[in-house]
Coordinates of C-alpha atoms in Angstrom, one line a residue:
X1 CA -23.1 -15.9 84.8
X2 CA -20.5 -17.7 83.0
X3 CA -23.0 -17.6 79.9
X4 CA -23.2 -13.9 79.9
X5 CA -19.9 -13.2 80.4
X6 CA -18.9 -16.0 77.3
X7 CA -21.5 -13.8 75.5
X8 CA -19.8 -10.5 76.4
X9 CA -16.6 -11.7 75.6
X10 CA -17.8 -12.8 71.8
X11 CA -19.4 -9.4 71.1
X12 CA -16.1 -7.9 72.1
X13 CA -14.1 -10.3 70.2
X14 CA -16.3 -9.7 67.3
X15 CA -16.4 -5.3 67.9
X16 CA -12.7 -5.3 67.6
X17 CA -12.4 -8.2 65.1
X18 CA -14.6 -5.6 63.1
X19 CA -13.0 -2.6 64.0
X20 CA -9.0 -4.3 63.0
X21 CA -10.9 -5.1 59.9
X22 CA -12.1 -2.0 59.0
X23 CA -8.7 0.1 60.1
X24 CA -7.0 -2.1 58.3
X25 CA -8.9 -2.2 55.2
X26 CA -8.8 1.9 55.6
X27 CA -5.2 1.6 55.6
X28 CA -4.4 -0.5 52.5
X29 CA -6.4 1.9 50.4
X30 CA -5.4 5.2 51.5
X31 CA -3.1 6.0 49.2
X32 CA -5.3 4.3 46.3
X33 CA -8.0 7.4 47.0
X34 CA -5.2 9.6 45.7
X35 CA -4.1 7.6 42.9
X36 CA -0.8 6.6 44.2
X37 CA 1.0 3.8 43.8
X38 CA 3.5 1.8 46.9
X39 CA 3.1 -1.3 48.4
X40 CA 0.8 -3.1 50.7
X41 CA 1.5 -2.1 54.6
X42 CA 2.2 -4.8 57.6
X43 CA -1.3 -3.5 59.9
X44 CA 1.0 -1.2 63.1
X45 CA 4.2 -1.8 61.5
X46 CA 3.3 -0.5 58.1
X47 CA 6.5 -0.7 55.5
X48 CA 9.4 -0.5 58.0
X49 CA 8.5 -3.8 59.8
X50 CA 12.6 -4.9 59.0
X51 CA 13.6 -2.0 60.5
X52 CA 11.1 -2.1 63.9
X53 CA 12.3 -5.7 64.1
X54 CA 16.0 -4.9 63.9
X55 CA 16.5 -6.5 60.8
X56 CA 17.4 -3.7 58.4
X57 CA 18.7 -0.2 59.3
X58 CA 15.5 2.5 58.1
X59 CA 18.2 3.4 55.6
X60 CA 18.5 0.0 54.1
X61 CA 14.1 0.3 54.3
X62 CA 13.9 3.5 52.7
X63 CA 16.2 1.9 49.5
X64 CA 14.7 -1.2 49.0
X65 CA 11.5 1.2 48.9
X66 CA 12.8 3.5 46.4
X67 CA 14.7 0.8 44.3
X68 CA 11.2 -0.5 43.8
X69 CA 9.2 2.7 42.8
X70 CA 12.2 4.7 42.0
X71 CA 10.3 5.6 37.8
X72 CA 7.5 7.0 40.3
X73 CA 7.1 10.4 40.7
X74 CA 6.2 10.0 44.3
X75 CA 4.7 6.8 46.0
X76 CA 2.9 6.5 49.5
X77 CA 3.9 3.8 52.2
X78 CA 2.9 3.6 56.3
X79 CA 5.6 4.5 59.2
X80 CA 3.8 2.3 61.1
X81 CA 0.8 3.5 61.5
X82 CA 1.0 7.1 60.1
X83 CA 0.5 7.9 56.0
X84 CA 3.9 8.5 54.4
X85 CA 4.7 10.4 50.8
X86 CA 8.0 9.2 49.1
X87 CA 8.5 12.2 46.7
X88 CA 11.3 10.9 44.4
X89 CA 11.4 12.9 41.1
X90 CA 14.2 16.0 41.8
X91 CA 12.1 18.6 40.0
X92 CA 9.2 17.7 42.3
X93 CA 12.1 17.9 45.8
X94 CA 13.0 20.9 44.7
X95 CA 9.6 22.3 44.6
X96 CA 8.9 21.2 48.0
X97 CA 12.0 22.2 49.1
X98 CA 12.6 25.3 47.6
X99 CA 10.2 26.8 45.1
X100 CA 6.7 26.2 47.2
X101 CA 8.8 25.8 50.9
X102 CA 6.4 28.1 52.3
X103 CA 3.8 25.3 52.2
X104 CA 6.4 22.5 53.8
X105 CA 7.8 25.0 56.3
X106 CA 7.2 22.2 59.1
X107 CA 9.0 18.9 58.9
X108 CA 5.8 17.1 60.8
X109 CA 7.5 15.7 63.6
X110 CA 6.4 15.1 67.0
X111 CA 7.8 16.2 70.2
X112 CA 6.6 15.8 74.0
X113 CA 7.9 18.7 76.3
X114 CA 6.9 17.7 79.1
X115 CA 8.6 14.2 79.5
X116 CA 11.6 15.0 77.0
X117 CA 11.9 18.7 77.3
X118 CA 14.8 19.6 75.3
X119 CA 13.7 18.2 72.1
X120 CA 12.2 21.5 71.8
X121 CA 14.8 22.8 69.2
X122 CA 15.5 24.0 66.2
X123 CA 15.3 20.5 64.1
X124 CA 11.7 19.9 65.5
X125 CA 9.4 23.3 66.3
X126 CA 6.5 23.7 64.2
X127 CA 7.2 27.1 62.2
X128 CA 5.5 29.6 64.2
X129 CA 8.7 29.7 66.6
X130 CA 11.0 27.4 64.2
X131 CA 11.3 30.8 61.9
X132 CA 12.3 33.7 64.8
X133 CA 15.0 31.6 66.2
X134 CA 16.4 30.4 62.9
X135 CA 16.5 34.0 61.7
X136 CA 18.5 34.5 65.1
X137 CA 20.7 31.8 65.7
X138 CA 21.7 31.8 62.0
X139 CA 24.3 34.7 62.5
X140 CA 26.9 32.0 64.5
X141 CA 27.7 30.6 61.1
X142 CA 28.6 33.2 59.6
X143 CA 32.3 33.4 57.5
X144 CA 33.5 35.7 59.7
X145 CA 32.1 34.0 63.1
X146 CA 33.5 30.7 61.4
X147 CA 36.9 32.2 61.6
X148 CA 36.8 33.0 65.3
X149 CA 35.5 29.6 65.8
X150 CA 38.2 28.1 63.5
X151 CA 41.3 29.2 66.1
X152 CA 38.8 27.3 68.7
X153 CA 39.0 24.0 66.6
X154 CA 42.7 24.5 66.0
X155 CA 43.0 23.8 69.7
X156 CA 41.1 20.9 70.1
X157 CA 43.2 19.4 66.9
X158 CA 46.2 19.7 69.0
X159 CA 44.8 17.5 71.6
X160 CA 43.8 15.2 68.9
X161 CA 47.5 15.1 67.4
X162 CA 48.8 14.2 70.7
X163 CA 46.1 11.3 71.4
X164 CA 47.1 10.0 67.7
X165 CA 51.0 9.7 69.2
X166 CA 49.8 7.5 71.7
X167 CA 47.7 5.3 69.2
X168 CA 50.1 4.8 66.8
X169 CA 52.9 3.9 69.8
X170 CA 50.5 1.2 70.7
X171 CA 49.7 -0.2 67.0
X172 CA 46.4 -1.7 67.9
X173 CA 42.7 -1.3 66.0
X174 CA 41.2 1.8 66.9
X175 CA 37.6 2.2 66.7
X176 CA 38.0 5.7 64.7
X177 CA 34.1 6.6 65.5
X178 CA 35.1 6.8 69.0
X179 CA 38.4 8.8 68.6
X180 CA 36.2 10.8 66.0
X181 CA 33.2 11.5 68.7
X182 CA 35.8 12.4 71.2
X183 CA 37.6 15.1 68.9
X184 CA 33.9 16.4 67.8
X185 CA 32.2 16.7 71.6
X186 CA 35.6 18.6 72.1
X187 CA 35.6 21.1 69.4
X188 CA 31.6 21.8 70.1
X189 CA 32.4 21.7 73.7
X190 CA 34.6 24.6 73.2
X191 CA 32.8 26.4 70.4
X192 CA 29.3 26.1 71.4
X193 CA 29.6 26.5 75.4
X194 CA 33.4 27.6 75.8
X195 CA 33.8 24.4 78.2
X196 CA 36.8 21.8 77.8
X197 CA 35.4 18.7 77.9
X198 CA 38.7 17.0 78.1
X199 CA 37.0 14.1 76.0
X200 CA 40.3 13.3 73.9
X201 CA 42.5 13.7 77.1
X202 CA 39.9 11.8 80.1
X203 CA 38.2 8.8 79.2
X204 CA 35.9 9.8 82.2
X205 CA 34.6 13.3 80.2
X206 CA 31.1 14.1 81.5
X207 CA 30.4 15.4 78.6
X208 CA 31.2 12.4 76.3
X209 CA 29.7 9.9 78.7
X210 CA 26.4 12.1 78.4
X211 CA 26.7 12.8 74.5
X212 CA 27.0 8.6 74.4
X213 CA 24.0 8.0 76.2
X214 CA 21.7 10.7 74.0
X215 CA 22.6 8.9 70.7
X216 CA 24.3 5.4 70.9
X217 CA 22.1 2.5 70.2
X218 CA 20.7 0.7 73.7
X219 CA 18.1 -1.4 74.9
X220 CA 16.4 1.7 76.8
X221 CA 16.6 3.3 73.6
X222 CA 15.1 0.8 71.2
X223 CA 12.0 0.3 74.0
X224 CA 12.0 4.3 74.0
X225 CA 11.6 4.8 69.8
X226 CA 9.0 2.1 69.8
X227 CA 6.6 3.4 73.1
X228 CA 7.5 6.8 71.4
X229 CA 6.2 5.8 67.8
X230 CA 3.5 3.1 68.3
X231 CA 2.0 4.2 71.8
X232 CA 2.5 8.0 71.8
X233 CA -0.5 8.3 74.6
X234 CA 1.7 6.0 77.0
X235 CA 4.9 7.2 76.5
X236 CA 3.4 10.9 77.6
X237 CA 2.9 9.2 80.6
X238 CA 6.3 7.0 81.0
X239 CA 8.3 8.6 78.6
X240 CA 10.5 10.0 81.3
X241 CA 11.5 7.1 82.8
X242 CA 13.1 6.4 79.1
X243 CA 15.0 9.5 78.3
X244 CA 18.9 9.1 79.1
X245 CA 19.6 9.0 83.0
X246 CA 20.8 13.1 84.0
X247 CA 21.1 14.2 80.2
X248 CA 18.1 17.3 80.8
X249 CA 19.6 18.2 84.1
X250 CA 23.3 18.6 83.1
X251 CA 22.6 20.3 79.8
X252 CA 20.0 22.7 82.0
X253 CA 22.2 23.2 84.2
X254 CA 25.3 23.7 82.6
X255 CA 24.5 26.1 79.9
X256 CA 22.0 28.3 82.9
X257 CA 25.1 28.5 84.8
X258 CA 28.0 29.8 82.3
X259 CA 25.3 32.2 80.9
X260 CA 25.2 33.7 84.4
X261 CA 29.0 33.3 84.8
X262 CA 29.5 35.0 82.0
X263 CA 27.3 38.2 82.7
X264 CA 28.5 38.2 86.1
X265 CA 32.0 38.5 85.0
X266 CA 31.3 40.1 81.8
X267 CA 33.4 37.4 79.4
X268 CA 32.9 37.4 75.4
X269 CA 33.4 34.5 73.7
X270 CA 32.6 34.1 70.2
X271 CA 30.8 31.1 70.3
X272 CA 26.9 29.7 70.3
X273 CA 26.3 30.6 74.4
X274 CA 26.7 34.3 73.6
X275 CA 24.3 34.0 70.7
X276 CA 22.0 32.5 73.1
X277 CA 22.8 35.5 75.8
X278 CA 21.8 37.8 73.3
X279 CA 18.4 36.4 73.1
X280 CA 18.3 35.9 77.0
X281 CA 18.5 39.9 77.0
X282 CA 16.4 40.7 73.9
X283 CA 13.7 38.4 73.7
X284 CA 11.9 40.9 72.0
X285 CA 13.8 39.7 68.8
X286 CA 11.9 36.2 69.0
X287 CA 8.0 38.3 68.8
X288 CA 5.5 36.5 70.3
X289 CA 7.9 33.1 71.7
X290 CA 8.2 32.8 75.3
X291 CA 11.8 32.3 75.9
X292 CA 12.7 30.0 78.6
X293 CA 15.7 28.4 80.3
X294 CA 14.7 25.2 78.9
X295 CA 13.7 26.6 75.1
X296 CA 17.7 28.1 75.3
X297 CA 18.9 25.0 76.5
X298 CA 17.1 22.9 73.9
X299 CA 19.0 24.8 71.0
X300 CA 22.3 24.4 72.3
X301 CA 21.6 20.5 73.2
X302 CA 20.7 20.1 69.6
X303 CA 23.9 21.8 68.6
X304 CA 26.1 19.6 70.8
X305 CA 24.5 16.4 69.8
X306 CA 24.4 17.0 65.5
X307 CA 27.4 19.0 66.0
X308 CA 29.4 16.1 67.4
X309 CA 27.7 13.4 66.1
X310 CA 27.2 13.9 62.4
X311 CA 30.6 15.2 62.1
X312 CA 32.1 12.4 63.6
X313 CA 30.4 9.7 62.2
X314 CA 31.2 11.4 58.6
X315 CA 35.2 11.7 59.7
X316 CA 34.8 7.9 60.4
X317 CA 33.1 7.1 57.6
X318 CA 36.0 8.8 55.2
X319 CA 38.7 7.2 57.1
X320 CA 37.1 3.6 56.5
X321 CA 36.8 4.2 52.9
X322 CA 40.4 5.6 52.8
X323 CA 41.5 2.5 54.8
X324 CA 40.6 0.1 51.8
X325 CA 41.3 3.2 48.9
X326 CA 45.2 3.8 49.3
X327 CA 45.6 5.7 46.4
X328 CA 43.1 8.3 47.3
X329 CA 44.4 8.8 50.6
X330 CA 47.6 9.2 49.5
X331 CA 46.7 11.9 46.8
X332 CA 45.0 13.5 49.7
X333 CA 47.8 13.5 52.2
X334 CA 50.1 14.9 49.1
X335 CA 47.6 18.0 49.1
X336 CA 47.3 18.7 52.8
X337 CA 51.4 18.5 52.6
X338 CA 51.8 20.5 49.9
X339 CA 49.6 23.1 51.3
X340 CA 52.0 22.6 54.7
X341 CA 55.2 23.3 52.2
X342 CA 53.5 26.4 51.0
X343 CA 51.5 27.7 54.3
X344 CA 53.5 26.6 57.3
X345 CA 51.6 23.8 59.2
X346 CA 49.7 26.6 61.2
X347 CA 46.1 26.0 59.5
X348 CA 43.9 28.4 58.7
X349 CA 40.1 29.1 57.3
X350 CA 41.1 30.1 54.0
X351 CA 43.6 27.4 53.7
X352 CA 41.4 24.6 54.6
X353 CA 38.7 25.9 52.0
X354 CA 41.6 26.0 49.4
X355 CA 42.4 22.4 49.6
X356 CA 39.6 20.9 46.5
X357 CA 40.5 17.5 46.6
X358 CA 39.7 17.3 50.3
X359 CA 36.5 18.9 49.2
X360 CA 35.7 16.0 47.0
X361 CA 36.8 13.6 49.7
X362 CA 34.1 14.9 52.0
X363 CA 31.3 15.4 49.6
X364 CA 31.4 11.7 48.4
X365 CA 32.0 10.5 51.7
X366 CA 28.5 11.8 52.4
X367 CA 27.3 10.8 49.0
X368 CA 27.6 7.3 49.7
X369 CA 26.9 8.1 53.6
X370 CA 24.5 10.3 54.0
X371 CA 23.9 11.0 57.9
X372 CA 20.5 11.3 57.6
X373 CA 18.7 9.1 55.2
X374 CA 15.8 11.0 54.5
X375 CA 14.4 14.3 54.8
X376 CA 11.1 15.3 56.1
X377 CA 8.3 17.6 55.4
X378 CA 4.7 18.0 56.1
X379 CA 2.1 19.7 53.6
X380 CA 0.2 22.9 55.2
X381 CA -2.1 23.0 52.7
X382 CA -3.6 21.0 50.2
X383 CA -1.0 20.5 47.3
X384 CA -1.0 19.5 44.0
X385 CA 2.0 18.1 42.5
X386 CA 2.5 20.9 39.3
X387 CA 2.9 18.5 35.9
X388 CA 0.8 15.7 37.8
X389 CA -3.0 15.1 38.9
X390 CA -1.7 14.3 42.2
X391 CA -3.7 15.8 45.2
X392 CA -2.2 15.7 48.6
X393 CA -4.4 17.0 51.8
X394 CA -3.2 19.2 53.9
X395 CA -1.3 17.4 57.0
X396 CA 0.1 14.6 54.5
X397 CA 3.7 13.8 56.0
X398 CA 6.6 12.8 53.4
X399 CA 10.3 11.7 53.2
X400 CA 12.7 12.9 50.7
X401 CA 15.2 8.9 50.6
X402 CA 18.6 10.9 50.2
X403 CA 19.9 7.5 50.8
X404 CA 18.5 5.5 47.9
X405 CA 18.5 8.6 45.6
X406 CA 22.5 9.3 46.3
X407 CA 22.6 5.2 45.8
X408 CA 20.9 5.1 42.4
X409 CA 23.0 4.0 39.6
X410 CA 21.0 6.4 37.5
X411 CA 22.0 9.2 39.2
X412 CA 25.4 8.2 40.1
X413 CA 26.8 5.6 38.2
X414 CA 28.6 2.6 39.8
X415 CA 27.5 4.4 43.4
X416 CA 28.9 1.3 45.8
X417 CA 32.4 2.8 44.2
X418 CA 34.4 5.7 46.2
X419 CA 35.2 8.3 43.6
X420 CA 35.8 11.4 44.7
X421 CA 35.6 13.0 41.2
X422 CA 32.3 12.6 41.2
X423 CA 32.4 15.9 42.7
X424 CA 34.9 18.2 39.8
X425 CA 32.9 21.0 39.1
X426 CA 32.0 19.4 35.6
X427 CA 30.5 16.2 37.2
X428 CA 28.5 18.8 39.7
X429 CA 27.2 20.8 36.6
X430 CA 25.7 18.2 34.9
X431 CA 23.9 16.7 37.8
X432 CA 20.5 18.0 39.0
X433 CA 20.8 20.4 41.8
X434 CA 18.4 17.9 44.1
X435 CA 20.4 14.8 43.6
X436 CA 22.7 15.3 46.4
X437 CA 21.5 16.2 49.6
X438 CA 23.4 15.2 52.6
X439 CA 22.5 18.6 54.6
X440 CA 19.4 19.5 52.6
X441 CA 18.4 22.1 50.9
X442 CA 16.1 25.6 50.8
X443 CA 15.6 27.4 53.6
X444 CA 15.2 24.9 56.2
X445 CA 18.0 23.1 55.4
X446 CA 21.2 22.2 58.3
X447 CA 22.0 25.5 60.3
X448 CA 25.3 24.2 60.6
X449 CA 26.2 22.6 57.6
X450 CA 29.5 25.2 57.3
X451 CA 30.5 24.4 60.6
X452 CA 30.0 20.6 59.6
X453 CA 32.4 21.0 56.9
X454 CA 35.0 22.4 58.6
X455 CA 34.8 20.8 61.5
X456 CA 35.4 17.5 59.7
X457 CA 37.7 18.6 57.6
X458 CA 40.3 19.9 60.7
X459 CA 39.7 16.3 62.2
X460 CA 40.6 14.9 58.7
X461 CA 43.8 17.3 57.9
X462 CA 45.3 16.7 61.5
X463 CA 45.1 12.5 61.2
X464 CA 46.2 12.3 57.9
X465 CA 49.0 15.1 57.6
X466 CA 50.8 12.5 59.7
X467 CA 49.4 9.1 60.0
X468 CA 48.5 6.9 57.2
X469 CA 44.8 4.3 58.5
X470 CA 44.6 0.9 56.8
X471 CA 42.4 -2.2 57.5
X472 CA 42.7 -4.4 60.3
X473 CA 41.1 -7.8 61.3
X474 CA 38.4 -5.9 62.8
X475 CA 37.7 -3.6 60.5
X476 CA 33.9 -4.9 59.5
X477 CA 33.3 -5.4 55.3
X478 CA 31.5 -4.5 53.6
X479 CA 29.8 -1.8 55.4
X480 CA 26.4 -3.4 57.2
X481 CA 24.5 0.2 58.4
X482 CA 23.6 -0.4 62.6
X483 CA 19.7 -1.2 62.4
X484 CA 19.0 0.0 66.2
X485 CA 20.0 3.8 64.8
X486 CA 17.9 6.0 62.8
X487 CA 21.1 7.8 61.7
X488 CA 23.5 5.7 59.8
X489 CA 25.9 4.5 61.0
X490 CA 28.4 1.1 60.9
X491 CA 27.2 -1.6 63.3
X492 CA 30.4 -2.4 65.3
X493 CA 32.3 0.1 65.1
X494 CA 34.6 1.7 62.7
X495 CA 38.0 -0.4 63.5
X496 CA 40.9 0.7 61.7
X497 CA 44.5 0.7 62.0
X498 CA 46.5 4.0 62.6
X499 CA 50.5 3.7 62.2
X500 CA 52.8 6.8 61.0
X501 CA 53.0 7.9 57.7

């Protein structure tokens, strides 16, 4: 008996010994049957194995990849186990992202409704449904539905002055991508769902305690990304037990009830919930997409989450490089007083997109910081690169590394520098359209991008009109990106020291 089963056990040993063999031999030469370089994958873990193991943040990754293969048109590499195109050469982006979109309508990611239900939105559904509620939602961001909203952030910047008397009184580090998250999951709160969440005001808000939980870097969520990505069957199974404890419920729940307040009581706001009321009452406007509770509630999740996350992160982001850059932030506060002399200190829309040097601040804030560090597409047809005899099958999945091109000292010279003048309209001109990309580009590109910019830019006007941040001893340098987020992000916190101006 024992004989047999030692005789089993070899033949099984020796089936999967062959079977690793061959996968893994399939997988080093996959990209050589399409004549493209990259380098050799880690068998599961493919070319990201830093990041999987915590080492390196995927942004780091994704540069080290590029820095390598950066005089290649494109090069292929493995998310773990999955087939990955790096398209780096801007003429060949801006094919994929503009010229021939119709073939990369879908950015080829996958999503699991039935343990994670609200990650049906916007930023993941194939196109079929992805194209009648883009065409649908789009009309929130609108100039003129920008100024309605704009009165809405002017609020929330009041509470944000008032939390900024406090800090300053106490003259101890502030972690600024906390007091930024705060002022973000207010202004969304009250633009996108007409709710104040108190978050600057009540260190118990619901809704910043839940926004936390979706996106901050935890154990549960570093178990959750790696079931999610390496055993996909499994965490169909599990994957609930994973998501972030009440998250689906409240958000359900929440925008289901002031949808049916709001008819009941017959209250317009101009804000994302009526867009999404509108819909609820002509669904006909979506063709053939059923239009649930949960599909509404999905797009306004993903609004409230990049809405107060991305924003905030980038507000951080400027104030740490302002911290160690006095002479730019002082040129910056001159404007946003000069513009006070001229205006009154009442801000408005038109005000805010007259100040150009706050402009430049942003835009090379996110140069050096792009949120996200790579875009993604997925080919719906076969594809042939035009200028190259590079064939892709239909299916093939590919990053765009915004972070590594927006790094490259080819493209902008000296990048570890923070020069806002990178972005005078003469610098702009003589750059290539595709070599800046924090929001992307073509018609899939951030639905809120407008919003993003103005959004950040009240939160930016209202700290620095009055207070002046600087280092402290735990402000972190140089800037190590978290390696437990996919977004990125400074591990530790952005610490800074806020004192009056």
């Amino acid at each position: 008996m024992i004989d047999v089963f030692q005789t089993l056990l070899g033949i099984a040993l020796v089936l999967v010994s062959v079977y690793i063999y061959n996968y893994y031999n399939e997988v080093t030469n996959y990209w050589k049957k399409y004549k493209i370089p990259g380098p050799k994958p880690h068998l599961l873990f493919g070319n990201i194995i830093q990041f999987i193991a915590l080492k390196k943040s995927i942004s780091e990754c994704v540069k080290q990849l590029y820095d390598e293969y950066k005089e290649e048109p494109v090069f292929g590499i493995f998310d773990r186990t999955t087939p990955m195109l790096v398209v780096n050469d801007l003429d060949l982006i801006k094919d994929v992202l503009i010229k021939d979109f119709s073939l990369f309508t879908d950015r080829g990611l996958s999503f699991y409704p039935k343990v994670e239900p609200l990650t049906e939105h916007l930023f993941v559904l194939e196109p079929e449904r992805w194209r009648p509620l883009r065409a649908n939602l789009s009309p929130v961001f609108t100039s003129g539905k920008l100024k309605e909203m704009f009165l809405l952030m002017l609020d929330c910047s009041m509470y944000l002055e008032k939390h900024l008397a406090k800090i300053a009184d106490k003259e101890e580090p502030v972690d600024c991508r906390e007091l930024s998250a705060k002022f973000t999951t207010d202004v969304i709160g009250n633009c996108v769902f007409g709710i104040d969440t108190s978050a600057l005001s009540n260190e118990d808000s619901e809704f910043r305690r839940i926004g936390r939980s979706v996106l901050a870097p935890s154990t549960r969520a570093t178990i959750r990304n790696f079931v999610r990505e390496i055993l996909p069957f499994l965490y169909k199974t599990i994957g609930h037990l994973l998501q972030p404890p009440g998250a689906d419920k409240f958000f359900t729940k929440m925008v289901v009830d002031t949808i049916n307040y709001r008819k009941e009581n017959n209250i317009y706001r101009p804000d994302f919930i009526n867009i999404l009321m509108e819909l609820k009452n002509h669904p006909e406007k979506l063709q053939n997409v059923e239009l649930t509770d949960t599909l509404l509630t999905a797009q306004a999740f993903v609004f409230f989450v990049a809405g107060f996350e991305t924003s905030s992160t980038t507000i951080a982001n400027t104030f740490y490089e302002l911290a160690q850059n006095h002479g730019i932030q002082d040129k910056l506060r001159e404007e946003i007083r000069q513009s006070d002399t001229k205006y009154g200190k009442i801000l408005t829309y038109d005000r805010v997109k007259e100040m150009k040097y706050l402009d430049k601040v942003f835009k090379e804030t996110l140069r050096k910081y792009p949120i996200f560090p790579v875009l993604m597409r997925q080919a719906l047809k076969n594809y042939t690169f035009r200028e190259t005899k590079i064939t892709i099958p239909k299916g093939t999945k590919m990053w765009i590394p915004v972070y590594g091109i927006q790094r490259d000292p080819n493209v902008f010279s000296d990048p570890e520098k923070f020069d806002p003048e990178r972005f005078s309209e003469e610098a702009v001109a003589a750059r290539h359209s595709m070599s800046y990309l924090p929001f992307g580009d073509g018609p899939r590109n951030c639905i809120g991008a407008r919003f993003a910019y103005f959004q950040s830019k009240v939160g930016i006007i209202t700290v620095l009109r009055n207070y002046k941040v600087d280092v402290c001893e735990k402000t972190i340098i140089p800037y190590k990106p978290d390696p437990r987020s996919f977004l990125l992000s400074l591990k530790g916190g952005v610490y800074l020291k806020i004192t009056r101006a």
